[in-house]
XYZ file of C-alpha atoms in Angstrom:
337
model
C 98.879 127.070 67.448
C 99.835 128.364 70.768
C 98.279 125.459 72.125
C 100.172 123.039 70.430
C 103.248 125.026 71.073
C 102.623 125.518 75.057
C 101.758 121.478 74.532
C 104.990 120.586 73.409
C 106.809 123.084 75.850
C 105.454 120.683 78.470
C 105.869 117.543 77.038
C 110.086 119.291 76.270
C 110.236 120.051 79.713
C 109.201 116.649 81.657
C 111.179 114.490 79.219
C 115.042 117.022 79.772
C 113.121 116.181 83.558
C 112.859 112.448 82.540
C 115.857 112.478 81.878
C 118.266 114.182 84.483
C 116.212 111.367 86.958
C 118.390 109.607 85.472
C 121.648 111.425 83.970
C 121.834 114.019 87.080
C 119.913 111.823 89.964
C 119.222 114.281 93.558
C 118.780 113.111 97.048
C 114.697 114.153 95.674
C 114.932 112.388 92.021
C 115.442 109.624 94.274
C 112.784 109.650 96.456
C 111.231 110.260 93.492
C 111.959 107.711 92.111
C 110.740 105.572 95.477
C 107.365 106.947 95.884
C 106.889 105.610 92.355
C 108.203 101.844 93.352
C 105.443 102.113 95.937
C 102.793 103.436 94.034
C 103.400 100.876 91.426
C 104.290 97.842 93.844
C 100.274 98.747 95.705
C 99.014 99.287 91.800
C 99.987 95.908 91.178
C 98.666 94.175 94.432
C 95.764 96.109 93.980
C 94.868 94.555 90.293
C 96.351 91.256 91.231
C 93.237 91.221 93.529
C 90.569 92.367 90.524
C 91.945 89.071 88.310
C 90.709 87.531 91.371
C 87.701 89.540 91.883
C 86.735 89.550 88.008
C 87.771 85.860 88.214
C 90.416 85.857 85.239
C 92.961 83.834 87.949
C 93.544 81.440 84.965
C 92.518 83.375 81.895
C 96.339 83.022 80.732
C 96.425 79.083 82.286
C 99.993 79.367 81.414
C 103.274 79.931 81.922
C 104.403 81.692 81.090
C 103.212 82.092 77.391
C 99.026 82.702 78.344
C 98.086 79.984 76.489
C 99.789 76.262 75.482
C 101.010 78.182 72.281
C 100.767 81.641 72.033
C 102.249 84.776 74.661
C 99.549 86.809 73.690
C 96.110 86.364 74.567
C 94.355 84.011 72.201
C 90.941 81.750 71.430
C 90.404 79.570 73.687
C 87.201 77.659 74.650
C 87.654 77.038 78.449
C 88.440 81.151 79.019
C 86.389 84.084 77.341
C 88.910 87.008 76.323
C 87.588 89.718 78.626
C 89.376 87.277 81.258
C 92.394 86.033 78.902
C 92.873 89.830 78.744
C 92.189 91.416 82.413
C 94.503 88.704 83.717
C 97.401 89.037 80.244
C 96.606 93.302 81.828
C 97.608 92.689 84.797
C 100.820 90.427 84.022
C 101.597 93.770 81.112
C 101.617 95.899 84.417
C 104.597 94.108 85.762
C 107.164 95.463 83.635
C 106.066 98.283 84.198
C 106.883 97.545 88.102
C 110.366 97.141 86.730
C 110.730 99.543 85.278
C 110.131 102.087 88.358
C 112.875 99.197 89.836
C 115.219 99.952 87.447
C 115.188 103.081 87.519
C 115.518 103.507 91.643
C 118.187 101.238 91.192
C 120.071 103.370 88.241
C 119.442 107.192 90.298
C 120.814 104.888 93.281
C 123.845 104.343 91.435
C 124.409 107.672 89.846
C 124.557 109.158 92.808
C 128.211 108.343 93.066
C 128.871 108.292 89.633
C 132.434 110.329 89.018
C 132.516 113.756 90.693
C 130.049 112.183 92.796
C 130.669 109.909 96.561
C 130.527 107.082 96.411
C 127.257 105.582 96.024
C 126.261 105.199 99.170
C 125.806 101.763 99.897
C 122.105 101.423 101.442
C 120.236 103.014 99.242
C 121.921 100.717 96.769
C 121.341 97.409 98.581
C 117.947 99.166 98.584
C 116.542 100.225 95.336
C 118.385 96.142 94.559
C 115.197 94.966 96.142
C 112.776 96.280 93.828
C 113.943 94.637 90.678
C 114.973 91.195 92.670
C 111.272 91.708 93.986
C 110.260 91.739 90.643
C 111.636 88.398 89.396
C 110.702 86.712 92.779
C 107.037 87.551 92.169
C 107.137 86.481 88.355
C 108.105 83.353 88.670
C 105.826 82.591 92.319
C 103.495 84.158 89.445
C 104.398 81.830 87.087
C 104.041 78.694 90.021
C 100.168 80.704 91.416
C 99.016 80.142 87.722
C 101.139 76.266 88.346
C 99.411 75.476 91.422
C 95.865 76.383 89.703
C 95.434 79.195 92.009
C 95.967 76.788 94.863
C 94.893 79.844 98.720
C 98.453 79.287 99.825
C 100.946 80.442 97.069
C 97.562 83.635 96.087
C 98.534 84.137 99.691
C 102.671 84.300 99.380
C 101.795 86.109 95.843
C 99.763 88.761 98.235
C 102.781 89.200 101.435
C 105.655 89.372 97.970
C 104.282 92.216 97.105
C 103.852 93.557 100.996
C 107.676 92.852 101.862
C 108.243 94.793 98.083
C 106.527 97.384 99.613
C 108.604 97.388 102.576
C 111.351 98.060 101.004
C 110.596 100.902 98.868
C 108.967 102.603 102.249
C 112.209 102.240 103.817
C 114.050 103.525 100.356
C 112.027 106.259 100.223
C 113.156 107.004 103.793
C 116.691 106.320 103.739
C 117.147 108.609 100.895
C 115.803 111.457 103.072
C 118.200 111.536 105.781
C 122.184 110.332 106.426
C 123.833 107.467 107.002
C 124.002 107.613 111.027
C 122.943 105.999 113.210
C 119.198 106.217 113.524
C 118.194 108.571 117.697
C 114.132 108.514 118.941
C 112.709 111.278 118.500
C 110.048 110.297 121.566
C 110.446 107.781 123.937
C 111.480 104.614 124.004
C 108.962 102.660 125.036
C 107.006 104.776 122.582
C 109.136 103.539 119.579
C 108.632 99.921 121.310
C 105.055 100.662 120.548
C 105.398 100.983 116.951
C 107.078 98.256 116.522
C 104.586 95.780 118.103
C 101.664 97.381 115.792
C 103.264 96.627 112.916
C 103.857 93.238 114.107
C 99.707 93.057 114.292
C 99.776 94.900 111.079
C 101.994 92.338 109.391
C 99.233 89.950 112.048
C 96.434 91.977 110.569
C 97.457 91.491 106.803
C 97.858 87.034 107.270
C 94.097 87.285 109.144
C 93.156 88.879 106.358
C 94.779 86.598 103.014
C 93.465 83.223 105.208
C 89.971 85.220 104.839
C 89.989 85.736 100.671
C 91.938 82.329 100.106
C 88.580 80.815 102.499
C 85.913 82.991 100.641
C 84.005 82.776 97.231
C 86.057 85.245 95.550
C 88.682 82.485 94.300
C 89.540 83.223 91.069
C 88.521 80.553 88.784
C 86.354 78.040 89.418
C 88.515 75.405 89.295
C 90.491 76.814 91.997
C 91.061 75.531 95.470
C 90.061 77.041 98.841
C 90.950 77.144 102.698
C 89.378 73.957 104.177
C 88.479 76.972 107.506
C 85.422 77.628 108.780
C 84.812 81.068 107.010
C 82.999 82.627 110.146
C 86.101 81.584 112.537
C 88.492 82.817 109.917
C 86.421 86.524 109.839
C 85.753 86.576 113.194
C 89.814 85.846 114.102
C 90.321 88.952 111.234
C 88.213 91.279 113.338
C 89.698 90.755 116.872
C 93.294 91.723 115.600
C 92.156 94.630 113.630
C 90.807 95.691 117.128
C 93.732 95.354 118.272
C 95.951 96.792 115.710
C 93.419 99.707 115.722
C 93.962 99.898 119.464
C 97.712 100.195 119.920
C 97.199 102.486 117.019
C 94.645 104.962 119.260
C 97.605 104.149 122.587
C 100.541 105.058 119.978
C 98.450 108.377 118.943
C 97.143 109.559 122.192
C 101.218 108.797 123.605
C 102.592 110.364 120.753
C 99.707 113.821 121.465
C 100.552 113.891 125.700
C 104.387 113.664 125.446
C 104.287 116.718 122.635
C 106.209 114.210 120.778
C 107.251 115.502 116.135
C 104.496 116.758 114.663
C 105.178 114.676 111.449
C 105.123 112.027 113.413
C 101.209 112.702 115.449
C 99.924 113.883 111.677
C 100.864 110.481 110.342
C 99.567 108.007 112.984
C 96.064 110.168 113.621
C 96.600 109.577 109.169
C 96.642 105.939 110.093
C 93.581 105.467 112.330
C 91.994 107.504 110.008
C 92.887 104.938 106.797
C 91.900 102.090 109.335
C 88.397 103.025 110.226
C 87.446 103.620 107.239
C 88.850 100.383 106.595
C 86.592 99.064 108.997
C 83.393 99.998 107.492
C 83.849 99.085 103.967
C 85.094 95.409 106.091
C 81.576 95.686 107.471
C 80.236 96.344 104.653
C 81.057 93.874 102.663
C 80.517 91.990 105.488
C 77.155 92.567 105.685
C 76.165 92.742 101.726
C 77.361 88.834 100.784
C 81.251 90.596 99.964
C 80.622 92.339 97.112
C 83.622 92.305 94.481
C 83.484 96.224 94.077
C 83.858 96.117 98.231
C 86.457 93.157 97.839
C 88.583 94.941 95.480
C 88.226 98.404 98.082
C 89.153 96.164 100.864
C 92.604 95.263 99.141
C 93.687 98.716 98.000
C 92.732 99.503 101.563
C 94.883 97.108 103.652
C 98.287 98.953 101.494
C 97.384 101.748 102.304
C 97.334 100.876 105.956
C 100.593 99.165 106.419
C 102.016 102.435 104.207
C 100.327 104.206 106.743
C 101.797 102.371 109.018
C 105.142 102.425 107.700
C 105.528 105.795 107.312
C 104.549 106.393 111.274
C 107.504 103.679 112.891
C 110.108 105.639 110.056
C 109.105 109.355 111.724
C 109.119 107.837 115.616
C 113.772 107.792 114.660
C 116.088 109.919 112.808
C 119.200 109.358 111.511
C 120.200 112.868 110.693
C 120.073 114.852 107.495
C 121.013 113.420 103.951
C 124.468 114.496 103.158
C 124.121 117.147 99.152
C 125.993 115.050 96.796
C 129.473 116.747 96.022
C 128.827 118.636 92.920
C 125.881 119.833 94.814
C 127.832 121.309 98.419
C 128.531 125.128 97.443
C 131.812 125.109 99.223
C 133.504 122.265 96.581
C 132.661 124.862 93.798
C 134.195 128.128 95.719
C 136.805 125.332 96.937
C 137.824 124.101 93.347
C 137.833 128.029 91.334
């Protein structure tokens, strides 16, 4: 009985904390929702790849319905129940992403409720990008289905997710700092190197989707492929990866020799480790004829490389500490008393 009561108390505590994150948001709760947005956007990117890797890309052959006559999976002679369930399950995950996106907006707006300061416009704008991105992704997903998994539309679908992750990372960074002008924490040339690295990683992601759109895992037998030579695009992707790793090593070396902030150095070291792990997976999957499971891990690795890159760049500058909401400032409470 005590165990049941303890479990009930834990659930009650979680429910109260969940409610307070909306009703009485703080900068910390907004940061937590931003972290959740990063995680769910990365997660649905990986599950979207799993849909393709299991051959379930057209498991729901229509949009917005799953079949011409049903919004949920129904008997279809052209698609197995498993493929339909996988594709439909990924569609349902969009509602989780939307829920987290809505929570980010509510938390950002409620920071300026009566008795508090006005909402910070930059946080509201960044938070609003999340639900807007979910709607855009849903509409684009319909285009992906209607174009029979055309590699161009599939590639853009992935890049839109990359953009939403970037917006969520920006929300996370800005919610923990003030609104002052950015102040460099490292030498100007090192920060420029960080921007160049970010651009190189983005090019690497584009090269990766070209390889994916040329390779064997199309998502369905009816899907078309890019007409490129697979060996050539893989070689190009590998060359860009070498450039990214070289730039990362140069950034890490520069941060260490200039005695830059420890957080930035550790973040750059994490990024290099993620890139090297991603490289190992890439080589192994290539020599094993790209098994679906390893391709899935490679997609996960690409999202982690992107997130780790953005984290490094945001740690190379500061806008000062975030100002606490009015109700959290002790001096204002004393003045009111």
